Amino acid sequence: MKGIVIGIATLVLGANLAWADAQQDALAVQKKFIEAYKTCNVPELSKLITSDMQFIHVGGMTQDKTSFVAGVGGCALSNLVLEVSKVRMYGDTAVIQGTQTHTLKNGTSGTLIGSQVYVKQNGAWLFASHQSTAPAAPPAAKK
């Protein structure tokens, strides 16, 4: 009986370590994606994106990989920061939520709330989907 308990504990511990490793790997690729996006590194960005990627902007405009990468090539960003608030793992899929702050080279800036999906394909974590929205307005003060 003791051997069964030790075996189960070992399996659970191993599964938790594998989950933590997968989460860290997905976050590492997200960091590379953000850096390539921010610095207009189109060759690197292209390697980090699935062929069927969808990027849904706050206004509803949707881009596939080709149009998104072409847009990044225009190099409009001067800064991009993503603060992760939550990571959910579903096997070989990571859903990463957070707050994105961006500044364009024309001086316009903004903050968005977004979700990004990363999937593991052929042993590599890749960016598969993004959707963002404007932050909710704070509730009106009561009189």
mmCIF file of N, CA and C in Angstrom:
data_model
loop_
_atom_site.group_PDB
_atom_site.id
_atom_site.type_symbol
_atom_site.label_atom_id
_atom_site.label_comp_id
_atom_site.label_asym_id
_atom_site.label_seq_id
_atom_site.Cartn_x
_atom_site.Cartn_y
_atom_site.Cartn_z
ATOM 1 N N MET A 1 0.822 -1.192 0.000
ATOM 2 C CA MET A 1 0.000 0.000 0.000
ATOM 3 C C MET A 1 0.874 1.268 0.000
ATOM 4 N N LYS A 2 1.945 1.240 0.806
ATOM 5 C CA LYS A 2 2.833 2.390 0.889
ATOM 6 C C LYS A 2 3.441 2.680 -0.479
ATOM 7 N N GLY A 3 3.780 1.647 -1.218
ATOM 8 C CA GLY A 3 4.361 1.811 -2.548
ATOM 9 C C GLY A 3 3.372 2.465 -3.517
ATOM 10 N N ILE A 4 2.086 2.116 -3.400
ATOM 11 C CA ILE A 4 1.059 2.711 -4.257
ATOM 12 C C ILE A 4 0.931 4.204 -3.957
ATOM 13 N N VAL A 5 0.917 4.553 -2.679
ATOM 14 C CA VAL A 5 0.803 5.964 -2.282
ATOM 15 C C VAL A 5 2.006 6.754 -2.781
ATOM 16 N N ILE A 6 3.184 6.204 -2.634
ATOM 17 C CA ILE A 6 4.395 6.878 -3.115
ATOM 18 C C ILE A 6 4.345 7.020 -4.637
ATOM 19 N N GLY A 7 3.886 5.983 -5.318
ATOM 20 C CA GLY A 7 3.774 6.039 -6.778
ATOM 21 C C GLY A 7 2.798 7.114 -7.234
ATOM 22 N N ILE A 8 1.653 7.208 -6.569
ATOM 23 C CA ILE A 8 0.660 8.233 -6.919
ATOM 24 C C ILE A 8 1.218 9.620 -6.634
ATOM 25 N N ALA A 9 1.868 9.786 -5.494
ATOM 26 C CA ALA A 9 2.455 11.082 -5.140
ATOM 27 C C ALA A 9 3.519 11.483 -6.160
ATOM 28 N N THR A 10 4.295 10.523 -6.613
ATOM 29 C CA THR A 10 5.326 10.799 -7.613
ATOM 30 C C THR A 10 4.695 11.235 -8.932
ATOM 31 N N LEU A 11 3.614 10.564 -9.339
ATOM 32 C CA LEU A 11 2.912 10.944 -10.572
ATOM 33 C C LEU A 11 2.330 12.350 -10.473
ATOM 34 N N VAL A 12 1.707 12.655 -9.333
ATOM 35 C CA VAL A 12 1.111 13.982 -9.141
ATOM 36 C C VAL A 12 2.193 15.055 -9.153
ATOM 37 N N LEU A 13 3.288 14.812 -8.458
ATOM 38 C CA LEU A 13 4.384 15.768 -8.417
ATOM 39 C C LEU A 13 4.967 15.959 -9.817
ATOM 40 N N GLY A 14 5.135 14.876 -10.529
ATOM 41 C CA GLY A 14 5.664 14.959 -11.893
ATOM 42 C C GLY A 14 4.736 15.739 -12.811
ATOM 43 N N ALA A 15 3.431 15.529 -12.686
ATOM 44 C CA ALA A 15 2.453 16.260 -13.504
ATOM 45 C C ALA A 15 2.492 17.752 -13.175
ATOM 46 N N ASN A 16 2.598 18.082 -11.882
ATOM 47 C CA ASN A 16 2.675 19.492 -11.490
ATOM 48 C C ASN A 16 3.935 20.154 -12.014
ATOM 49 N N LEU A 17 5.064 19.444 -11.975
ATOM 50 C CA LEU A 17 6.311 19.998 -12.499
ATOM 51 C C LEU A 17 6.228 20.186 -14.009
ATOM 52 N N ALA A 18 5.629 19.233 -14.709
ATOM 53 C CA ALA A 18 5.472 19.348 -16.160
ATOM 54 C C ALA A 18 4.568 20.524 -16.498
ATOM 55 N N TRP A 19 3.495 20.729 -15.735
ATOM 56 C CA TRP A 19 2.587 21.848 -15.955
ATOM 57 C C TRP A 19 3.328 23.170 -15.743
ATOM 58 N N ALA A 20 4.107 23.264 -14.681
ATOM 59 C CA ALA A 20 4.863 24.488 -14.394
ATOM 60 C C ALA A 20 5.894 24.760 -15.490
ATOM 61 N N ASP A 21 6.557 23.713 -15.973
ATOM 62 C CA ASP A 21 7.524 23.873 -17.062
ATOM 63 C C ASP A 21 6.832 24.361 -18.334
ATOM 64 N N ALA A 22 5.676 23.783 -18.656
ATOM 65 C CA ALA A 22 4.933 24.187 -19.847
ATOM 66 C C ALA A 22 4.497 25.644 -19.728
ATOM 67 N N GLN A 23 4.047 26.031 -18.556
ATOM 68 C CA GLN A 23 3.626 27.410 -18.332
ATOM 69 C C GLN A 23 4.804 28.374 -18.530
ATOM 70 N N GLN A 24 5.945 28.046 -17.978
ATOM 71 C CA GLN A 24 7.126 28.881 -18.136
ATOM 72 C C GLN A 24 7.586 28.948 -19.596
ATOM 73 N N ASP A 25 7.488 27.822 -20.305
ATOM 74 C CA ASP A 25 7.867 27.803 -21.719
ATOM 75 C C ASP A 25 6.939 28.698 -22.539
ATOM 76 N N ALA A 26 5.641 28.623 -22.272
ATOM 77 C CA ALA A 26 4.673 29.467 -22.984
ATOM 78 C C ALA A 26 4.928 30.944 -22.685
ATOM 79 N N LEU A 27 5.196 31.275 -21.428
ATOM 80 C CA LEU A 27 5.486 32.667 -21.057
ATOM 81 C C LEU A 27 6.785 33.163 -21.695
ATOM 82 N N ALA A 28 7.762 32.285 -21.824
ATOM 83 C CA ALA A 28 9.027 32.663 -22.469
ATOM 84 C C ALA A 28 8.807 32.995 -23.944
ATOM 85 N N VAL A 29 7.961 32.218 -24.622
ATOM 86 C CA VAL A 29 7.663 32.494 -26.030
ATOM 87 C C VAL A 29 6.841 33.775 -26.147
ATOM 88 N N GLN A 30 5.946 34.001 -25.204
ATOM 89 C CA GLN A 30 5.189 35.245 -25.229
ATOM 90 C C GLN A 30 6.128 36.451 -25.110
ATOM 91 N N LYS A 31 7.111 36.341 -24.254
ATOM 92 C CA LYS A 31 8.089 37.421 -24.085
ATOM 93 C C LYS A 31 8.847 37.657 -25.404
ATOM 94 N N LYS A 32 9.244 36.578 -26.084
ATOM 95 C CA LYS A 32 9.925 36.699 -27.380
ATOM 96 C C LYS A 32 8.996 37.331 -28.418
ATOM 97 N N PHE A 33 7.722 36.923 -28.394
ATOM 98 C CA PHE A 33 6.735 37.467 -29.325
ATOM 99 C C PHE A 33 6.585 38.977 -29.125
ATOM 100 N N ILE A 34 6.423 39.411 -27.873
ATOM 101 C CA ILE A 34 6.252 40.831 -27.566
ATOM 102 C C ILE A 34 7.494 41.614 -27.993
ATOM 103 N N GLU A 35 8.664 41.073 -27.733
ATOM 104 C CA GLU A 35 9.907 41.765 -28.106
ATOM 105 C C GLU A 35 10.026 41.887 -29.626
ATOM 106 N N ALA A 36 9.719 40.816 -30.350
ATOM 107 C CA ALA A 36 9.787 40.859 -31.816
ATOM 108 C C ALA A 36 8.737 41.829 -32.368
ATOM 109 N N TYR A 37 7.556 41.851 -31.764
ATOM 110 C CA TYR A 37 6.475 42.760 -32.166
ATOM 111 C C TYR A 37 6.914 44.203 -31.939
ATOM 112 N N LYS A 38 7.437 44.477 -30.752
ATOM 113 C CA LYS A 38 7.846 45.830 -30.367
ATOM 114 C C LYS A 38 8.999 46.346 -31.231
ATOM 115 N N THR A 39 9.918 45.484 -31.616
ATOM 116 C CA THR A 39 11.112 45.901 -32.355
ATOM 117 C C THR A 39 10.989 45.691 -33.870
ATOM 118 N N CYS A 40 9.806 45.322 -34.316
ATOM 119 C CA CYS A 40 9.536 45.130 -35.754
ATOM 120 C C CYS A 40 10.405 44.034 -36.364
ATOM 121 N N ASN A 41 10.737 43.035 -35.584
ATOM 122 C CA ASN A 41 11.576 41.937 -36.051
ATOM 123 C C ASN A 41 10.688 40.906 -36.760
ATOM 124 N N VAL A 42 10.344 41.207 -37.990
ATOM 125 C CA VAL A 42 9.410 40.378 -38.760
ATOM 126 C C VAL A 42 9.904 38.937 -38.932
ATOM 127 N N PRO A 43 11.180 38.686 -39.254
ATOM 128 C CA PRO A 43 11.620 37.290 -39.400
ATOM 129 C C PRO A 43 11.419 36.477 -38.109
ATOM 130 N N GLU A 44 11.779 37.063 -36.966
ATOM 131 C CA GLU A 44 11.604 36.349 -35.694
ATOM 132 C C GLU A 44 10.125 36.180 -35.378
ATOM 133 N N LEU A 45 9.338 37.230 -35.576
ATOM 134 C CA LEU A 45 7.905 37.183 -35.303
ATOM 135 C C LEU A 45 7.238 36.081 -36.112
ATOM 136 N N SER A 46 7.600 35.985 -37.382
ATOM 137 C CA SER A 46 7.001 34.971 -38.262
ATOM 138 C C SER A 46 7.239 33.556 -37.757
ATOM 139 N N LYS A 47 8.408 33.329 -37.159
ATOM 140 C CA LYS A 47 8.734 31.992 -36.633
ATOM 141 C C LYS A 47 7.919 31.652 -35.394
ATOM 142 N N LEU A 48 7.374 32.656 -34.710
ATOM 143 C CA LEU A 48 6.682 32.454 -33.433
ATOM 144 C C LEU A 48 5.167 32.374 -33.576
ATOM 145 N N ILE A 49 4.655 32.384 -34.808
ATOM 146 C CA ILE A 49 3.214 32.452 -35.061
ATOM 147 C C ILE A 49 2.741 31.214 -35.819
ATOM 148 N N THR A 50 1.583 30.685 -35.432
ATOM 149 C CA THR A 50 0.981 29.568 -36.168
ATOM 150 C C THR A 50 0.535 30.058 -37.543
ATOM 151 N N SER A 51 0.430 29.147 -38.474
ATOM 152 C CA SER A 51 0.025 29.521 -39.835
ATOM 153 C C SER A 51 -1.417 30.031 -39.882
ATOM 154 N N ASP A 52 -2.249 29.608 -38.934
ATOM 155 C CA ASP A 52 -3.660 30.009 -38.935
ATOM 156 C C ASP A 52 -3.992 31.043 -37.852
ATOM 157 N N MET A 53 -2.995 31.806 -37.402
ATOM 158 C CA MET A 53 -3.170 32.795 -36.339
ATOM 159 C C MET A 53 -4.262 33.802 -36.681
ATOM 160 N N GLN A 54 -4.981 34.239 -35.636
ATOM 161 C CA GLN A 54 -5.979 35.294 -35.752
ATOM 162 C C GLN A 54 -5.693 36.349 -34.697
ATOM 163 N N PHE A 55 -5.658 37.618 -35.102
ATOM 164 C CA PHE A 55 -5.405 38.735 -34.193
ATOM 165 C C PHE A 55 -6.619 39.650 -34.283
ATOM 166 N N ILE A 56 -7.413 39.678 -33.213
ATOM 167 C CA ILE A 56 -8.628 40.487 -33.192
ATOM 168 C C ILE A 56 -8.350 41.748 -32.385
ATOM 169 N N HIS A 57 -8.386 42.894 -33.075
ATOM 170 C CA HIS A 57 -8.110 44.174 -32.444
ATOM 171 C C HIS A 57 -9.326 44.679 -31.675
ATOM 172 N N VAL A 58 -9.089 45.666 -30.827
ATOM 173 C CA VAL A 58 -10.137 46.212 -29.965
ATOM 174 C C VAL A 58 -11.349 46.690 -30.764
ATOM 175 N N GLY A 59 -11.170 47.213 -31.940
ATOM 176 C CA GLY A 59 -12.290 47.690 -32.749
ATOM 177 C C GLY A 59 -12.972 46.607 -33.567
ATOM 178 N N GLY A 60 -12.477 45.387 -33.481
ATOM 179 C CA GLY A 60 -13.078 44.279 -34.203
ATOM 180 C C GLY A 60 -12.337 43.882 -35.467
ATOM 181 N N MET A 61 -11.371 44.707 -35.911
ATOM 182 C CA MET A 61 -10.607 44.327 -37.098
ATOM 183 C C MET A 61 -9.851 43.027 -36.800
ATOM 184 N N THR A 62 -9.920 42.099 -37.739
ATOM 185 C CA THR A 62 -9.257 40.813 -37.570
ATOM 186 C C THR A 62 -8.187 40.656 -38.639
ATOM 187 N N GLN A 63 -7.014 40.229 -38.193
ATOM 188 C CA GLN A 63 -5.911 39.989 -39.120
ATOM 189 C C GLN A 63 -5.477 38.532 -39.036
ATOM 190 N N ASP A 64 -5.072 37.995 -40.193
ATOM 191 C CA ASP A 64 -4.442 36.684 -40.217
ATOM 192 C C ASP A 64 -2.938 36.898 -40.105
ATOM 193 N N LYS A 65 -2.185 35.822 -40.176
ATOM 194 C CA LYS A 65 -0.739 35.932 -40.008
ATOM 195 C C LYS A 65 -0.118 36.881 -41.030
ATOM 196 N N THR A 66 -0.495 36.745 -42.289
ATOM 197 C CA THR A 66 0.106 37.560 -43.341
ATOM 198 C C THR A 66 -0.129 39.050 -43.116
ATOM 199 N N SER A 67 -1.370 39.445 -42.850
ATOM 200 C CA SER A 67 -1.666 40.873 -42.677
ATOM 201 C C SER A 67 -1.103 41.406 -41.362
ATOM 202 N N PHE A 68 -1.095 40.580 -40.321
ATOM 203 C CA PHE A 68 -0.533 41.021 -39.042
ATOM 204 C C PHE A 68 0.965 41.276 -39.170
ATOM 205 N N VAL A 69 1.691 40.325 -39.744
ATOM 206 C CA VAL A 69 3.140 40.468 -39.892
ATOM 207 C C VAL A 69 3.467 41.669 -40.785
ATOM 208 N N ALA A 70 2.682 41.876 -41.846
ATOM 209 C CA ALA A 70 2.899 43.040 -42.713
ATOM 210 C C ALA A 70 2.693 44.333 -41.933
ATOM 211 N N GLY A 71 1.682 44.359 -41.076
ATOM 212 C CA GLY A 71 1.427 45.542 -40.254
ATOM 213 C C GLY A 71 2.552 45.820 -39.277
ATOM 214 N N VAL A 72 3.071 44.780 -38.668
ATOM 215 C CA VAL A 72 4.192 44.938 -37.732
ATOM 216 C C VAL A 72 5.416 45.459 -38.483
ATOM 217 N N GLY A 73 5.577 45.048 -39.724
ATOM 218 C CA GLY A 73 6.687 45.503 -40.545
ATOM 219 C C GLY A 73 6.676 47.006 -40.778
ATOM 220 N N GLY A 74 5.499 47.639 -40.617
ATOM 221 C CA GLY A 74 5.390 49.085 -40.741
ATOM 222 C C GLY A 74 6.029 49.833 -39.583
ATOM 223 N N CYS A 75 6.327 49.115 -38.536
ATOM 224 C CA CYS A 75 7.078 49.635 -37.397
ATOM 225 C C CYS A 75 6.458 50.877 -36.759
ATOM 226 N N ALA A 76 5.171 50.812 -36.416
ATOM 227 C CA ALA A 76 4.464 51.959 -35.841
ATOM 228 C C ALA A 76 4.647 52.082 -34.331
ATOM 229 N N LEU A 77 5.055 50.996 -33.663
ATOM 230 C CA LEU A 77 5.177 51.023 -32.202
ATOM 231 C C LEU A 77 6.502 51.605 -31.744
ATOM 232 N N SER A 78 6.447 52.375 -30.669
ATOM 233 C CA SER A 78 7.699 52.782 -30.022
ATOM 234 C C SER A 78 7.867 52.032 -28.711
ATOM 235 N N ASN A 79 6.762 51.525 -28.168
ATOM 236 C CA ASN A 79 6.866 50.718 -26.953
ATOM 237 C C ASN A 79 5.636 49.820 -26.824
ATOM 238 N N LEU A 80 5.838 48.662 -26.219
ATOM 239 C CA LEU A 80 4.772 47.697 -25.976
ATOM 240 C C LEU A 80 5.137 46.905 -24.734
ATOM 241 N N VAL A 81 4.232 46.910 -23.763
ATOM 242 C CA VAL A 81 4.458 46.181 -22.517
ATOM 243 C C VAL A 81 3.201 45.362 -22.228
ATOM 244 N N LEU A 82 3.385 44.116 -21.874
ATOM 245 C CA LEU A 82 2.262 43.270 -21.478
ATOM 246 C C LEU A 82 2.501 42.777 -20.068
ATOM 247 N N GLU A 83 1.615 43.144 -19.173
ATOM 248 C CA GLU A 83 1.680 42.664 -17.794
ATOM 249 C C GLU A 83 0.710 41.509 -17.642
ATOM 250 N N VAL A 84 1.245 40.336 -17.384
ATOM 251 C CA VAL A 84 0.431 39.125 -17.276
ATOM 252 C C VAL A 84 -0.297 39.113 -15.939
ATOM 253 N N SER A 85 -1.596 38.850 -16.000
ATOM 254 C CA SER A 85 -2.385 38.752 -14.770
ATOM 255 C C SER A 85 -2.830 37.316 -14.482
ATOM 256 N N LYS A 86 -2.928 36.500 -15.532
ATOM 257 C CA LYS A 86 -3.392 35.119 -15.327
ATOM 258 C C LYS A 86 -2.928 34.245 -16.476
ATOM 259 N N VAL A 87 -2.522 33.031 -16.130
ATOM 260 C CA VAL A 87 -2.167 32.033 -17.140
ATOM 261 C C VAL A 87 -2.985 30.784 -16.841
ATOM 262 N N ARG A 88 -3.683 30.304 -17.862
ATOM 263 C CA ARG A 88 -4.445 29.053 -17.721
ATOM 264 C C ARG A 88 -3.888 28.058 -18.724
ATOM 265 N N MET A 89 -3.608 26.860 -18.251
ATOM 266 C CA MET A 89 -3.028 25.819 -19.091
ATOM 267 C C MET A 89 -4.067 24.741 -19.359
ATOM 268 N N TYR A 90 -4.143 24.328 -20.624
ATOM 269 C CA TYR A 90 -5.021 23.242 -21.053
ATOM 270 C C TYR A 90 -4.204 22.313 -21.934
ATOM 271 N N GLY A 91 -3.393 21.484 -21.300
ATOM 272 C CA GLY A 91 -2.515 20.599 -22.067
ATOM 273 C C GLY A 91 -1.486 21.399 -22.837
ATOM 274 N N ASP A 92 -1.544 21.306 -24.160
ATOM 275 C CA ASP A 92 -0.597 22.016 -25.024
ATOM 276 C C ASP A 92 -1.130 23.379 -25.473
ATOM 277 N N THR A 93 -1.998 23.965 -24.651
ATOM 278 C CA THR A 93 -2.555 25.291 -24.928
ATOM 279 C C THR A 93 -2.427 26.145 -23.681
ATOM 280 N N ALA A 94 -1.948 27.377 -23.867
ATOM 281 C CA ALA A 94 -1.847 28.339 -22.769
ATOM 282 C C ALA A 94 -2.669 29.571 -23.140
ATOM 283 N N VAL A 95 -3.541 29.984 -22.232
ATOM 284 C CA VAL A 95 -4.312 31.210 -22.403
ATOM 285 C C VAL A 95 -3.734 32.211 -21.415
ATOM 286 N N ILE A 96 -3.177 33.287 -21.956
ATOM 287 C CA ILE A 96 -2.492 34.278 -21.127
ATOM 288 C C ILE A 96 -3.280 35.585 -21.177
ATOM 289 N N GLN A 97 -3.713 36.042 -20.013
ATOM 290 C CA GLN A 97 -4.463 37.285 -19.921
ATOM 291 C C GLN A 97 -3.583 38.355 -19.300
ATOM 292 N N GLY A 98 -3.854 39.597 -19.680
ATOM 293 C CA GLY A 98 -3.089 40.674 -19.086
ATOM 294 C C GLY A 98 -3.485 42.037 -19.606
ATOM 295 N N THR A 99 -2.720 43.013 -19.156
ATOM 296 C CA THR A 99 -2.922 44.401 -19.549
ATOM 297 C C THR A 99 -1.787 44.801 -20.487
ATOM 298 N N GLN A 100 -2.168 45.332 -21.626
ATOM 299 C CA GLN A 100 -1.201 45.740 -22.646
ATOM 300 C C GLN A 100 -1.167 47.260 -22.703
ATOM 301 N N THR A 101 0.005 47.831 -22.536
ATOM 302 C CA THR A 101 0.199 49.266 -22.685
ATOM 303 C C THR A 101 1.087 49.474 -23.902
ATOM 304 N N HIS A 102 0.638 50.344 -24.789
ATOM 305 C CA HIS A 102 1.403 50.570 -26.013
ATOM 306 C C HIS A 102 1.532 52.066 -26.288
ATOM 307 N N THR A 103 2.604 52.405 -26.969
ATOM 308 C CA THR A 103 2.830 53.771 -27.435
ATOM 309 C C THR A 103 3.243 53.693 -28.897
ATOM 310 N N LEU A 104 2.574 54.468 -29.706
ATOM 311 C CA LEU A 104 2.908 54.534 -31.123
ATOM 312 C C LEU A 104 3.951 55.620 -31.355
ATOM 313 N N LYS A 105 4.657 55.525 -32.461
ATOM 314 C CA LYS A 105 5.687 56.507 -32.773
ATOM 315 C C LYS A 105 5.106 57.905 -32.983
ATOM 316 N N ASN A 106 3.810 57.990 -33.284
ATOM 317 C CA ASN A 106 3.179 59.296 -33.443
ATOM 318 C C ASN A 106 2.777 59.916 -32.102
ATOM 319 N N GLY A 107 3.081 59.219 -30.986
ATOM 320 C CA GLY A 107 2.801 59.735 -29.654
ATOM 321 C C GLY A 107 1.514 59.233 -29.029
ATOM 322 N N THR A 108 0.651 58.624 -29.817
ATOM 323 C CA THR A 108 -0.591 58.062 -29.287
ATOM 324 C C THR A 108 -0.264 56.867 -28.402
ATOM 325 N N SER A 109 -0.975 56.763 -27.284
ATOM 326 C CA SER A 109 -0.757 55.610 -26.409
ATOM 327 C C SER A 109 -2.095 55.109 -25.889
ATOM 328 N N GLY A 110 -2.064 53.931 -25.319
ATOM 329 C CA GLY A 110 -3.293 53.363 -24.785
ATOM 330 C C GLY A 110 -3.022 52.127 -23.965
ATOM 331 N N THR A 111 -4.068 51.710 -23.286
ATOM 332 C CA THR A 111 -4.017 50.506 -22.473
ATOM 333 C C THR A 111 -5.196 49.626 -22.859
ATOM 334 N N LEU A 112 -4.930 48.355 -23.046
ATOM 335 C CA LEU A 112 -5.953 47.384 -23.413
ATOM 336 C C LEU A 112 -5.872 46.181 -22.489
ATOM 337 N N ILE A 113 -6.977 45.489 -22.374
ATOM 338 C CA ILE A 113 -7.025 44.212 -21.666
ATOM 339 C C ILE A 113 -7.117 43.148 -22.755
ATOM 340 N N GLY A 114 -6.300 42.112 -22.651
ATOM 341 C CA GLY A 114 -6.314 41.136 -23.720
ATOM 342 C C GLY A 114 -6.046 39.714 -23.277
ATOM 343 N N SER A 115 -6.357 38.824 -24.178
ATOM 344 C CA SER A 115 -6.046 37.400 -24.018
ATOM 345 C C SER A 115 -5.252 36.959 -25.232
ATOM 346 N N GLN A 116 -4.223 36.196 -24.975
ATOM 347 C CA GLN A 116 -3.437 35.598 -26.034
ATOM 348 C C GLN A 116 -3.439 34.089 -25.826
ATOM 349 N N VAL A 117 -3.478 33.380 -26.924
ATOM 350 C CA VAL A 117 -3.464 31.921 -26.878
ATOM 351 C C VAL A 117 -2.184 31.437 -27.547
ATOM 352 N N TYR A 118 -1.473 30.579 -26.851
ATOM 353 C CA TYR A 118 -0.260 29.943 -27.361
ATOM 354 C C TYR A 118 -0.502 28.448 -27.383
ATOM 355 N N VAL A 119 -0.052 27.794 -28.438
ATOM 356 C CA VAL A 119 -0.221 26.348 -28.570
ATOM 357 C C VAL A 119 1.132 25.707 -28.843
ATOM 358 N N LYS A 120 1.266 24.497 -28.389
ATOM 359 C CA LYS A 120 2.497 23.758 -28.638
ATOM 360 C C LYS A 120 2.285 22.897 -29.877
ATOM 361 N N GLN A 121 3.091 23.172 -30.906
ATOM 362 C CA GLN A 121 3.013 22.427 -32.162
ATOM 363 C C GLN A 121 4.409 21.945 -32.526
ATOM 364 N N ASN A 122 4.521 20.653 -32.795
ATOM 365 C CA ASN A 122 5.815 20.056 -33.171
ATOM 366 C C ASN A 122 6.911 20.416 -32.175
ATOM 367 N N GLY A 123 6.560 20.422 -30.882
ATOM 368 C CA GLY A 123 7.529 20.655 -29.817
ATOM 369 C C GLY A 123 7.830 22.111 -29.515
ATOM 370 N N ALA A 124 7.190 23.053 -30.239
ATOM 371 C CA ALA A 124 7.471 24.479 -30.020
ATOM 372 C C ALA A 124 6.180 25.225 -29.662
ATOM 373 N N TRP A 125 6.293 26.162 -28.726
ATOM 374 C CA TRP A 125 5.163 27.017 -28.369
ATOM 375 C C TRP A 125 5.061 28.134 -29.398
ATOM 376 N N LEU A 126 3.829 28.364 -29.907
ATOM 377 C CA LEU A 126 3.585 29.377 -30.934
ATOM 378 C C LEU A 126 2.369 30.221 -30.577
ATOM 379 N N PHE A 127 2.389 31.463 -31.019
ATOM 380 C CA PHE A 127 1.280 32.399 -30.840
ATOM 381 C C PHE A 127 0.172 32.030 -31.812
ATOM 382 N N ALA A 128 -1.066 31.834 -31.302
ATOM 383 C CA ALA A 128 -2.163 31.394 -32.155
ATOM 384 C C ALA A 128 -3.307 32.392 -32.245
ATOM 385 N N SER A 129 -3.516 33.179 -31.186
ATOM 386 C CA SER A 129 -4.683 34.052 -31.193
ATOM 387 C C SER A 129 -4.519 35.181 -30.191
ATOM 388 N N HIS A 130 -5.140 36.303 -30.520
ATOM 389 C CA HIS A 130 -5.147 37.471 -29.636
ATOM 390 C C HIS A 130 -6.503 38.143 -29.770
ATOM 391 N N GLN A 131 -7.030 38.598 -28.651
ATOM 392 C CA GLN A 131 -8.229 39.429 -28.663
ATOM 393 C C GLN A 131 -8.094 40.441 -27.546
ATOM 394 N N SER A 132 -8.389 41.704 -27.851
ATOM 395 C CA SER A 132 -8.250 42.741 -26.832
ATOM 396 C C SER A 132 -9.492 43.624 -26.785
ATOM 397 N N THR A 133 -9.622 44.299 -25.661
ATOM 398 C CA THR A 133 -10.736 45.213 -25.455
ATOM 399 C C THR A 133 -10.270 46.368 -24.588
ATOM 400 N N ALA A 134 -10.998 47.447 -24.636
ATOM 401 C CA ALA A 134 -10.688 48.578 -23.771
ATOM 402 C C ALA A 134 -11.045 48.205 -22.338
ATOM 403 N N PRO A 135 -10.295 48.716 -21.365
ATOM 404 C CA PRO A 135 -10.626 48.432 -19.970
ATOM 405 C C PRO A 135 -12.015 48.993 -19.634
ATOM 406 N N ALA A 136 -12.671 48.345 -18.719
ATOM 407 C CA ALA A 136 -13.986 48.824 -18.278
ATOM 408 C C ALA A 136 -13.830 50.156 -17.571
ATOM 409 N N ALA A 137 -14.790 51.035 -17.797
ATOM 410 C CA ALA A 137 -14.783 52.321 -17.106
ATOM 411 C C ALA A 137 -15.112 52.092 -15.631
ATOM 412 N N PRO A 138 -14.477 52.824 -14.747
ATOM 413 C CA PRO A 138 -14.819 52.661 -13.328
ATOM 414 C C PRO A 138 -16.263 53.087 -13.089
ATOM 415 N N PRO A 139 -16.916 52.477 -12.128
ATOM 416 C CA PRO A 139 -18.312 52.844 -11.861
ATOM 417 C C PRO A 139 -18.408 54.318 -11.450
ATOM 418 N N ALA A 140 -19.505 54.934 -11.815
ATOM 419 C CA ALA A 140 -19.749 56.342 -11.468
ATOM 420 C C ALA A 140 -19.861 56.467 -9.958
ATOM 421 N N ALA A 141 -19.345 57.589 -9.441
ATOM 422 C CA ALA A 141 -19.429 57.843 -8.006
ATOM 423 C C ALA A 141 -20.882 58.057 -7.605
ATOM 424 N N LYS A 142 -21.261 57.491 -6.470
ATOM 425 C CA LYS A 142 -22.622 57.672 -5.963
ATOM 426 C C LYS A 142 -22.717 58.997 -5.223
ATOM 427 N N LYS A 143 -23.856 59.656 -5.398
ATOM 428 C CA LYS A 143 -24.066 60.931 -4.708
ATOM 429 C C LYS A 143 -24.755 60.724 -3.389
#
